[in-house]
CSV table of C-alpha atoms in Angstrom, one decimal:
chain,number,residue,atom,x,y,z
A,11,MET,CA,7.6,84.1,-340.7
A,12,LEU,CA,10.4,86.4,-341.9
A,13,SER,CA,12.1,86.3,-338.5
A,14,THR,CA,12.1,82.5,-338.7
A,15,ILE,CA,13.6,82.5,-342.1
A,16,LEU,CA,16.3,84.9,-341.0
A,17,ALA,CA,17.0,82.9,-337.9
A,18,ALA,CA,17.4,79.7,-340.0
A,19,ALA,CA,19.7,81.5,-342.4
A,20,ALA,CA,21.8,82.7,-339.6
A,21,ALA,CA,22.0,79.3,-338.1
A,22,LEU,CA,23.1,77.8,-341.4
A,23,ALA,CA,25.7,80.5,-341.8
A,24,LEU,CA,27.2,79.9,-338.4
A,25,ALA,CA,27.1,76.2,-338.4
A,26,PRO,CA,30.5,75.7,-340.1
A,27,ARG,CA,32.1,78.0,-337.5
A,28,LEU,CA,30.7,76.3,-334.4
A,29,PRO,CA,33.4,73.6,-334.1
A,30,ARG,CA,36.0,76.3,-333.7
A,31,LEU,CA,34.3,77.5,-330.5
A,32,ARG,CA,35.2,74.1,-328.9
A,33,GLN,CA,38.9,74.6,-329.7
A,34,ARG,CA,41.1,75.1,-326.6
A,35,TYR,CA,44.7,75.8,-325.9
A,36,ASP,CA,46.6,72.6,-326.3
A,37,ASP,CA,48.9,72.4,-323.2
A,38,THR,CA,50.2,69.0,-324.3
A,39,ALA,CA,51.9,70.7,-327.3
A,40,LEU,CA,52.4,74.2,-325.9
A,41,ALA,CA,53.3,75.8,-322.6
A,42,PRO,CA,52.1,79.4,-322.1
A,43,ILE,CA,54.4,82.3,-321.3
A,44,ASP,CA,54.7,82.9,-317.5
A,45,GLY,CA,52.7,86.0,-316.8
A,46,ALA,CA,54.5,86.6,-313.4
A,47,ALA,CA,57.8,87.2,-315.1
A,48,ASP,CA,59.6,90.6,-315.5
A,49,ARG,CA,58.1,92.2,-318.6
A,50,ARG,CA,60.5,95.1,-319.2
A,51,ASP,CA,60.3,96.1,-322.8
A,52,ASN,CA,62.8,96.8,-325.6
A,53,PRO,CA,60.8,99.1,-328.0
A,54,ALA,CA,63.1,98.8,-331.0
A,55,LEU,CA,63.2,95.0,-330.8
A,56,THR,CA,59.4,94.8,-330.1
A,57,ARG,CA,58.8,96.7,-333.4
A,58,GLN,CA,61.0,94.4,-335.3
A,59,LEU,CA,59.3,91.3,-333.8
A,60,ALA,CA,55.8,92.7,-334.5
A,61,ASP,CA,56.7,93.4,-338.1
A,62,TRP,CA,58.1,89.9,-338.5
A,63,ALA,CA,55.1,88.2,-336.9
A,64,ALA,CA,52.6,90.1,-339.1
A,65,GLN,CA,54.4,89.7,-342.4
A,66,GLY,CA,52.5,87.0,-344.3
A,67,ALA,CA,50.1,86.3,-341.6
A,68,GLY,CA,47.1,87.2,-343.7
A,69,ASN,CA,44.1,89.0,-342.2
A,70,GLY,CA,42.1,86.0,-341.0
A,71,ALA,CA,39.0,87.0,-342.9
A,72,THR,CA,37.1,84.8,-345.4
A,73,LEU,CA,34.2,85.6,-347.7
A,74,LEU,CA,32.2,82.5,-346.7
A,75,PRO,CA,31.9,80.9,-343.3
A,76,TRP,CA,33.2,77.5,-344.4
A,77,ALA,CA,36.2,78.9,-346.2
A,78,ARG,CA,39.7,78.7,-344.8
A,79,PRO,CA,41.5,82.0,-344.4
A,80,LYS,CA,44.6,82.6,-346.6
A,81,VAL,CA,47.9,82.5,-344.8
A,82,PRO,CA,50.7,83.6,-347.2
A,83,VAL,CA,53.4,82.5,-344.8
A,84,PRO,CA,52.1,79.7,-342.5
A,85,LEU,CA,55.4,79.3,-340.6
A,86,ALA,CA,58.1,81.9,-340.2
A,87,ILE,CA,61.3,81.4,-338.1
A,88,ALA,CA,63.5,84.1,-336.6
A,89,ARG,CA,66.3,84.3,-334.1
A,90,VAL,CA,67.2,86.9,-331.5
A,91,ALA,CA,69.9,87.1,-328.9
A,92,ALA,CA,69.4,84.9,-325.9
A,93,SER,CA,70.2,87.9,-323.8
A,94,GLU,CA,67.0,89.5,-325.1
A,95,ALA,CA,64.8,86.9,-323.3
A,96,THR,CA,63.2,89.4,-321.0
A,97,ALA,CA,62.1,91.7,-323.9
A,98,VAL,CA,60.9,88.7,-325.9
A,99,ARG,CA,58.9,87.6,-322.9
A,100,HIS,CA,57.3,91.1,-322.7
A,101,PHE,CA,56.6,91.0,-326.5
A,102,GLY,CA,54.9,87.6,-326.2
A,103,TYR,CA,52.9,88.6,-323.1
A,104,ARG,CA,51.4,91.6,-324.9
A,105,LEU,CA,50.9,89.7,-328.2
A,106,ALA,CA,48.9,87.1,-326.3
A,107,GLY,CA,46.7,89.9,-324.8
A,108,TYR,CA,47.5,89.2,-321.2
A,109,HIS,CA,48.0,92.9,-320.5
A,110,GLN,CA,44.4,93.4,-321.6
A,111,LEU,CA,43.3,91.3,-318.6
A,112,ASP,CA,45.8,93.2,-316.3
A,113,GLU,CA,44.1,96.5,-317.3
A,114,ARG,CA,40.5,95.4,-316.8
A,115,SER,CA,38.4,94.6,-313.8
A,116,ARG,CA,37.4,91.0,-313.0
A,117,LEU,CA,34.1,91.4,-314.9
A,118,GLY,CA,35.9,93.3,-317.8
A,119,GLY,CA,38.3,90.4,-318.0
A,120,ILE,CA,35.6,87.9,-318.2
A,121,LEU,CA,33.8,89.8,-321.0
A,122,TYR,CA,37.1,90.2,-322.8
A,123,ARG,CA,37.7,86.4,-322.7
A,124,ILE,CA,34.1,85.8,-323.9
A,125,GLY,CA,34.7,88.1,-326.8
A,126,VAL,CA,37.9,86.4,-327.8
A,127,GLN,CA,36.3,83.0,-327.6
A,128,LEU,CA,33.4,84.1,-329.8
A,129,ARG,CA,35.7,85.7,-332.4
A,130,PRO,CA,35.6,82.7,-334.8
A,131,LEU,CA,32.0,83.5,-335.5
A,132,ALA,CA,33.0,86.8,-337.2
A,133,TRP,CA,34.5,85.1,-340.2
A,134,CYS,CA,34.2,88.1,-342.5
A,135,LEU,CA,36.0,90.6,-340.3
A,136,PRO,CA,39.7,91.1,-340.7
A,137,ARG,CA,41.9,90.4,-337.7
A,138,ARG,CA,42.4,93.5,-335.5
A,139,ALA,CA,46.0,94.7,-334.8
A,140,ASP,CA,45.4,94.1,-331.0
A,141,GLU,CA,43.7,90.7,-331.4
A,142,PRO,CA,45.4,88.2,-329.1
A,143,TRP,CA,47.5,85.4,-330.3
A,144,ASP,CA,48.2,82.1,-328.7
A,145,ASP,CA,51.6,81.8,-327.2
A,146,ALA,CA,54.1,79.3,-326.0
A,147,TRP,CA,57.5,79.4,-324.2
A,148,LEU,CA,59.4,76.1,-324.7
A,149,GLY,CA,62.5,75.6,-322.7
A,150,THR,CA,62.4,71.8,-323.3
A,151,ALA,CA,60.8,69.6,-325.8
A,152,ASP,CA,60.7,66.0,-324.9
A,153,ALA,CA,59.3,63.2,-327.0
A,154,PRO,CA,55.7,63.5,-325.8
A,155,ARG,CA,55.6,67.2,-326.6
A,156,LEU,CA,57.2,66.8,-330.0
A,157,ALA,CA,54.6,64.1,-330.7
A,158,ALA,CA,51.8,66.4,-329.6
A,159,LEU,CA,53.2,69.2,-331.8
A,160,SER,CA,53.3,66.9,-334.8
A,161,ARG,CA,49.5,66.5,-334.5
A,162,TRP,CA,48.8,70.1,-333.4
A,163,LEU,CA,46.8,72.6,-335.4
A,164,PRO,CA,46.7,76.3,-334.3
A,165,ARG,CA,43.3,77.6,-333.3
A,166,ARG,CA,44.5,81.2,-333.8
A,167,PRO,CA,47.8,82.9,-334.7
A,168,THR,CA,50.5,81.5,-332.5
A,169,LEU,CA,53.9,82.6,-331.3
A,170,ILE,CA,56.2,79.8,-330.1
A,171,VAL,CA,59.4,81.0,-328.3
A,172,VAL,CA,62.2,78.4,-328.2
A,173,ALA,CA,64.4,79.1,-325.2
A,174,ASP,CA,67.1,76.5,-326.3
A,175,ALA,CA,68.4,77.1,-329.8
A,176,ARG,CA,69.3,73.3,-330.0
A,177,LEU,CA,65.5,72.6,-330.2
A,178,ALA,CA,64.9,74.8,-333.2
A,179,ALA,CA,65.3,72.0,-335.8
A,180,PRO,CA,63.2,69.3,-334.2
A,181,LEU,CA,60.5,71.8,-333.4
A,182,GLU,CA,60.4,73.0,-337.0
A,183,ALA,CA,60.1,69.4,-338.2
A,184,ALA,CA,57.3,68.8,-335.7
A,185,LEU,CA,55.4,71.8,-337.0
A,186,ALA,CA,55.2,70.4,-340.5
A,187,HIS,CA,51.6,69.2,-339.9
A,188,ALA,CA,50.5,72.6,-338.7
A,189,THR,CA,52.3,74.3,-341.6
A,190,HIS,CA,50.6,72.2,-344.3
A,191,ASN,CA,47.2,71.7,-342.7
A,192,GLY,CA,46.5,74.7,-340.5
A,193,ASP,CA,44.8,77.9,-341.4
A,194,GLN,CA,46.5,80.2,-338.9
A,195,PRO,CA,50.1,81.6,-338.9
A,196,VAL,CA,52.7,80.2,-336.6
A,197,ARG,CA,55.8,82.1,-335.7
A,198,LEU,CA,58.8,80.3,-334.2
A,199,LEU,CA,61.2,82.6,-332.4
A,200,VAL,CA,64.5,81.1,-331.2
A,201,LEU,CA,66.7,82.6,-328.5
A,202,ASP,CA,70.2,82.1,-329.8
A,203,PRO,CA,73.3,83.1,-328.0
A,204,THR,CA,75.2,83.6,-331.3
A,205,VAL,CA,72.9,86.4,-332.5
A,206,PRO,CA,74.0,90.0,-331.7
A,207,PRO,CA,71.6,91.9,-329.3
A,208,GLY,CA,69.0,94.0,-330.9
A,209,GLN,CA,68.8,92.1,-334.1
A,210,VAL,CA,66.1,89.8,-335.5
A,211,LEU,CA,67.5,87.3,-338.0
A,212,THR,CA,65.0,85.6,-340.2
A,213,ALA,CA,65.5,82.3,-342.0
């Protein structure tokens, strides 16, 4: 009897979280970072970018399973030199956890992916420092992608790299829906040829 009551209580607690398990990467709005690219690092820049991404991101935890996590800064925008594209790609690759798959066996990679997919069920646990973000690398943004972004809501913290600085304004406008209705931080990182190398300029 007690086990039945506990099982029913667990099911009721998890019920509000179950829809999150169905969320998938939206490839109509986003395009993932190419894992085959050169991933040489720039440690100093990586530290700056990591600090910028984490600032105001919240910890992802809530007291109750149906509550929305607090995100002090839903959308943050920064610019780095276009010449730092390789280092930025490396940063995004690691932020998204792809290196975790590189370092594991096939079975280990499958188990890692399962753990990531089940993470929304642990609503009361703060986000780990190495927990993977979603990522995107946008070199172009046509009308269909902008329309998809205007409806998009992030399923987890998301880094969007904009490879063409001219797209920054329309992409920021398209992200207004995610900014006001989402419950995960979004970070828009613009590759800008006017920014000096090694610097991260925030809006």
